[in-house]
Protein backbone atom coordinates (compact mmCIF):
# COMPACT_ATOMS: atom_id res chain seq x y z
CA MET A 1 182.57 78.70 113.37
CA THR A 2 180.41 77.76 110.39
CA GLY A 3 180.16 81.20 108.77
CA LEU A 4 176.37 80.74 108.78
CA ARG A 5 174.53 83.19 111.03
CA LEU A 6 170.90 83.62 112.07
CA ARG A 7 170.70 87.40 111.78
CA GLN A 8 166.97 88.15 111.77
CA LEU A 9 163.64 86.50 112.58
CA VAL A 10 160.30 87.84 111.37
CA ILE A 11 156.78 87.65 112.82
CA ALA A 12 153.70 88.27 110.67
CA ALA A 13 151.03 90.11 112.67
CA ARG A 14 147.52 91.34 111.96
CA SER A 15 147.94 94.71 113.66
CA VAL A 16 150.61 97.17 114.73
CA ASP A 17 149.30 96.52 118.26
CA THR A 18 151.49 93.41 118.20
CA ILE A 19 154.52 95.63 117.65
CA ASP A 20 153.67 97.69 120.73
CA ARG A 21 153.01 94.61 122.87
CA LEU A 22 156.27 92.99 121.85
CA GLN A 23 158.30 96.15 122.41
CA ASP A 24 156.82 96.62 125.89
CA ALA A 25 157.11 92.97 126.89
CA LEU A 26 160.73 92.59 125.79
CA GLN A 27 161.75 96.12 126.80
CA LEU A 28 163.16 96.80 123.33
CA ASP A 29 164.45 100.15 122.14
CA THR A 30 162.99 102.21 119.29
CA ALA A 31 162.22 100.24 116.15
CA PHE A 32 163.39 101.02 112.64
CA ILE A 33 160.48 101.43 110.24
CA ASP A 34 161.72 100.35 106.82
CA PRO A 35 159.90 102.14 103.97
CA GLY A 36 161.24 99.51 101.56
CA VAL A 37 158.82 96.84 102.78
CA ALA A 38 155.97 98.76 101.10
CA GLU A 39 157.10 96.84 98.00
CA PHE A 40 155.64 93.73 99.67
CA GLY A 41 152.43 95.44 100.85
CA LEU A 42 153.69 95.76 104.42
CA THR A 43 154.56 98.08 107.23
CA ASN A 44 157.06 96.85 109.77
CA ALA A 45 159.18 97.41 112.86
CA VAL A 46 162.73 96.08 113.26
CA PHE A 47 164.23 95.81 116.75
CA ALA A 48 167.96 95.34 117.33
CA ILE A 49 169.09 92.71 119.86
CA GLY A 50 172.88 92.63 120.03
CA ASP A 51 173.84 92.46 116.36
CA GLN A 52 170.71 90.49 115.44
CA PHE A 53 167.17 91.59 114.71
CA LEU A 54 163.55 90.83 115.51
CA GLU A 55 161.06 92.13 112.96
CA VAL A 56 157.28 92.37 112.94
CA VAL A 57 155.53 92.80 109.58
CA VAL A 58 151.90 93.88 109.20
CA PRO A 59 150.07 93.76 105.85
CA VAL A 60 148.58 97.01 104.62
CA ASN A 61 146.70 95.53 101.67
CA ALA A 62 144.74 92.34 101.08
CA SER A 63 146.99 91.11 98.27
CA ALA A 64 150.16 91.05 100.38
CA PRO A 65 151.71 87.57 100.69
CA ALA A 66 151.85 88.10 104.46
CA GLN A 67 148.07 88.61 104.47
CA ARG A 68 147.61 85.25 102.77
CA PHE A 69 149.89 83.72 105.39
CA LEU A 70 147.80 85.25 108.18
CA ASP A 71 144.55 84.06 106.62
CA ARG A 72 145.93 80.56 106.37
CA CYS A 73 147.98 80.23 109.55
CA GLY A 74 147.29 83.16 111.89
CA GLU A 75 149.98 85.26 113.53
CA GLY A 76 153.35 83.59 113.84
CA GLY A 77 156.82 82.98 112.52
CA TYR A 78 156.99 84.18 108.93
CA MET A 79 160.61 84.42 107.85
CA ALA A 80 164.17 83.52 108.85
CA ILE A 81 167.05 85.59 107.51
CA PHE A 82 170.47 83.96 107.41
CA GLN A 83 173.82 85.59 106.80
CA VAL A 84 175.83 83.41 104.42
CA PRO A 85 179.54 83.84 103.59
CA ASP A 86 179.07 83.86 99.79
CA LEU A 87 175.66 84.69 98.35
CA GLU A 88 176.53 83.70 94.80
CA ILE A 89 177.41 80.18 95.93
CA ALA A 90 174.20 80.07 97.99
CA ARG A 91 172.12 81.25 95.03
CA GLN A 92 173.67 78.61 92.77
CA CYS A 93 172.91 75.95 95.38
CA ALA A 94 169.26 77.02 95.64
CA ASP A 95 168.92 77.04 91.85
CA ARG A 96 170.48 73.61 91.56
CA LEU A 97 168.06 72.22 94.16
CA GLY A 98 165.06 73.71 92.34
CA VAL A 99 164.25 76.17 95.15
CA ARG A 100 162.78 79.28 93.58
CA ARG A 101 164.22 82.70 94.34
CA VAL A 102 161.25 85.05 94.55
CA TRP A 103 163.17 88.28 95.24
CA ASN A 104 166.77 89.31 94.67
CA ILE A 105 168.66 92.48 95.44
CA ASP A 106 172.30 93.46 95.02
CA LEU A 107 173.36 96.68 96.74
CA GLU A 108 176.77 98.03 97.65
CA ASP A 109 176.37 97.11 101.34
CA ILE A 110 174.23 93.97 101.13
CA ALA A 111 172.93 91.38 98.66
CA ALA A 112 170.01 89.05 99.36
CA SER A 113 167.63 86.48 97.92
CA HIS A 114 164.28 85.34 99.31
CA LEU A 115 163.40 81.67 98.79
CA HIS A 116 159.88 80.45 98.13
CA PRO A 117 158.40 78.92 101.30
CA GLY A 118 156.60 76.29 99.25
CA ASP A 119 159.96 75.00 98.00
CA ILE A 120 162.05 75.12 101.16
CA GLY A 121 159.18 74.50 103.61
CA GLY A 122 158.11 76.09 106.88
CA ALA A 123 158.87 79.76 106.22
CA ILE A 124 160.34 82.24 103.80
CA VAL A 125 164.12 81.95 104.01
CA SER A 126 166.35 84.86 103.05
CA LEU A 127 170.03 84.41 102.20
CA ASP A 128 172.00 87.60 102.82
CA THR A 129 175.62 88.71 102.58
CA PRO A 130 176.32 92.13 104.12
CA LYS A 131 179.43 94.19 103.42
CA PRO A 132 181.25 94.36 105.76
CA PRO A 133 180.07 91.18 107.53
CA GLY A 134 179.11 93.05 110.72
CA ALA A 135 176.83 95.50 108.88
CA TRP A 136 173.06 95.08 108.51
CA ARG A 137 171.14 97.49 106.26
CA TRP A 138 167.76 96.01 107.25
CA GLY A 139 168.25 97.16 110.85
CA GLY A 140 168.34 100.83 109.89
CA PRO A 141 171.23 103.32 109.74
CA ASP A 142 171.54 103.72 113.53
CA TRP A 143 170.81 100.19 114.73
CA THR A 144 173.93 99.98 116.90
CA GLU A 145 172.62 102.88 118.98
CA ARG A 146 169.21 101.25 119.45
CA SER A 147 170.39 97.72 120.20
CA VAL A 148 169.54 96.11 123.56
CA PRO A 149 171.86 93.52 125.12
CA GLY A 150 170.97 89.97 124.18
CA GLN A 151 171.04 87.39 121.45
CA ILE A 152 168.82 85.32 119.18
CA ILE A 153 170.01 81.83 120.06
CA GLY A 154 167.88 79.77 117.70
CA ALA A 155 164.52 78.89 116.22
CA THR A 156 162.24 75.85 116.04
CA LEU A 157 160.16 74.58 113.14
CA GLN A 158 157.49 71.91 113.15
CA SER A 159 156.77 69.47 110.34
CA PRO A 160 155.03 66.15 109.73
CA HIS A 161 158.47 65.09 108.43
CA PRO A 162 160.97 67.03 110.59
CA ASN A 163 164.09 65.12 109.51
CA ARG A 164 163.22 65.64 105.86
CA LEU A 165 162.64 69.36 106.42
CA ALA A 166 165.92 69.65 108.34
CA GLN A 167 167.77 68.07 105.43
CA LYS A 168 166.14 70.44 102.91
CA TRP A 169 167.15 73.49 104.96
CA ALA A 170 170.67 72.11 105.42
CA ASP A 171 171.06 71.52 101.69
CA VAL A 172 169.92 75.04 100.82
CA LEU A 173 172.00 76.70 103.55
CA GLY A 174 175.11 74.77 102.61
CA THR A 175 175.50 73.05 105.96
CA THR A 176 174.87 69.62 107.48
CA VAL A 177 172.25 68.18 109.79
CA GLU A 178 173.57 67.46 113.28
CA PRO A 179 173.97 63.77 114.28
CA ASN A 180 170.64 63.92 116.14
CA GLY A 181 168.97 64.27 112.72
CA ASN A 182 166.79 67.21 113.66
CA SER A 183 168.89 70.36 114.04
CA LEU A 184 171.27 72.63 112.16
CA LYS A 185 174.07 74.56 113.83
CA THR A 186 174.70 78.22 113.12
CA ASP A 187 177.28 80.49 114.72
CA ASP A 188 174.45 81.88 116.88
CA GLY A 189 172.78 78.65 117.97
CA TYR A 190 170.58 75.90 116.60
CA VAL A 191 167.65 75.71 114.21
CA ARG A 192 165.61 72.75 115.43
CA PHE A 193 162.96 70.66 113.70
CA GLU A 194 160.27 68.75 115.58
CA ALA A 195 157.13 66.80 114.78
CA GLY A 196 153.96 68.78 114.09
CA ASP A 197 150.87 68.73 111.91
CA ARG A 198 152.20 71.20 109.31
CA ASP A 199 155.41 72.88 108.21
CA ALA A 200 155.70 76.04 110.32
CA LEU A 201 158.19 78.30 112.08
CA THR A 202 156.78 78.02 115.59
CA ARG A 203 159.29 79.32 118.14
CA PHE A 204 162.00 81.95 118.39
CA HIS A 205 164.64 81.48 121.11
CA LEU A 206 166.24 84.59 122.61
CA ALA A 207 168.53 85.35 125.53
CA LEU A 208 167.29 88.45 127.40
CA SER A 209 168.07 87.75 131.04
CA HIS A 210 166.90 91.11 132.42
CA LEU A 211 163.22 90.27 131.88
CA HIS A 212 160.67 88.49 134.05
CA ASP A 213 158.31 85.68 132.99
CA GLN A 214 155.20 87.03 131.29
CA HIS A 215 152.54 86.37 128.70
CA SER A 216 151.55 88.79 125.96
CA GLY A 217 148.52 88.14 123.79
CA GLY A 218 149.00 84.98 121.73
CA MET A 219 152.76 84.90 122.37
CA GLN A 220 154.03 82.80 125.25
CA MET A 221 157.22 84.28 126.68
CA THR A 222 159.39 82.31 129.10
CA ILE A 223 162.38 84.34 130.14
CA GLY A 224 165.86 83.20 131.04
CA SER A 225 166.51 81.93 127.72
CA LEU A 226 163.33 83.34 126.25
CA ASP A 227 160.93 81.65 123.84
CA LEU A 228 158.38 83.37 121.62
CA SER A 229 155.89 80.76 120.46
CA TRP A 230 152.50 80.62 118.76
């Protein structure tokens, strides 16, 4: 066990219609709507899968960072939220590496920092330490009652320099690149890095074996182990 967990993955979408399509396609339970994301010019929906979370964010004003992301890249992977054993150590590591922290919060039940995507590459990365470790404020107060069986088993990023991007993420997350040079291991699965024309979070990997193969809008969904890709 590494102590590093992939707790939540986030999709940026143009419309709440994407939330409805995703919920129907994956047969997810009721979402938590977090009023706190209004601070970032967003509305959202957070779905619980086991003790992990799939979130969709939708900008509600033109100045929202997520709107700029959509204008530049279209709908797709926007953010990866990792649970780290000690946030203060993780923050010091990010600062030492020159990775800007663009948002910080310290609450009784969770502390978190968002890292600038231009510094780490590929997506916004959030470093979070919940108290106790099994808790998760961002899932809503009743997430255990709304959780469906399953697991987020990894994610894939693309980059013109995938090995370099893998090393940057490893350095910030306080872990090591696997011997293959293009993946990081978490307690939930692997974050993989592959060649592509730009730095981007392109696929989410989930295990939801009760579903059938299907396609929903711009998201390709292959079930068994399930991939969401853009």
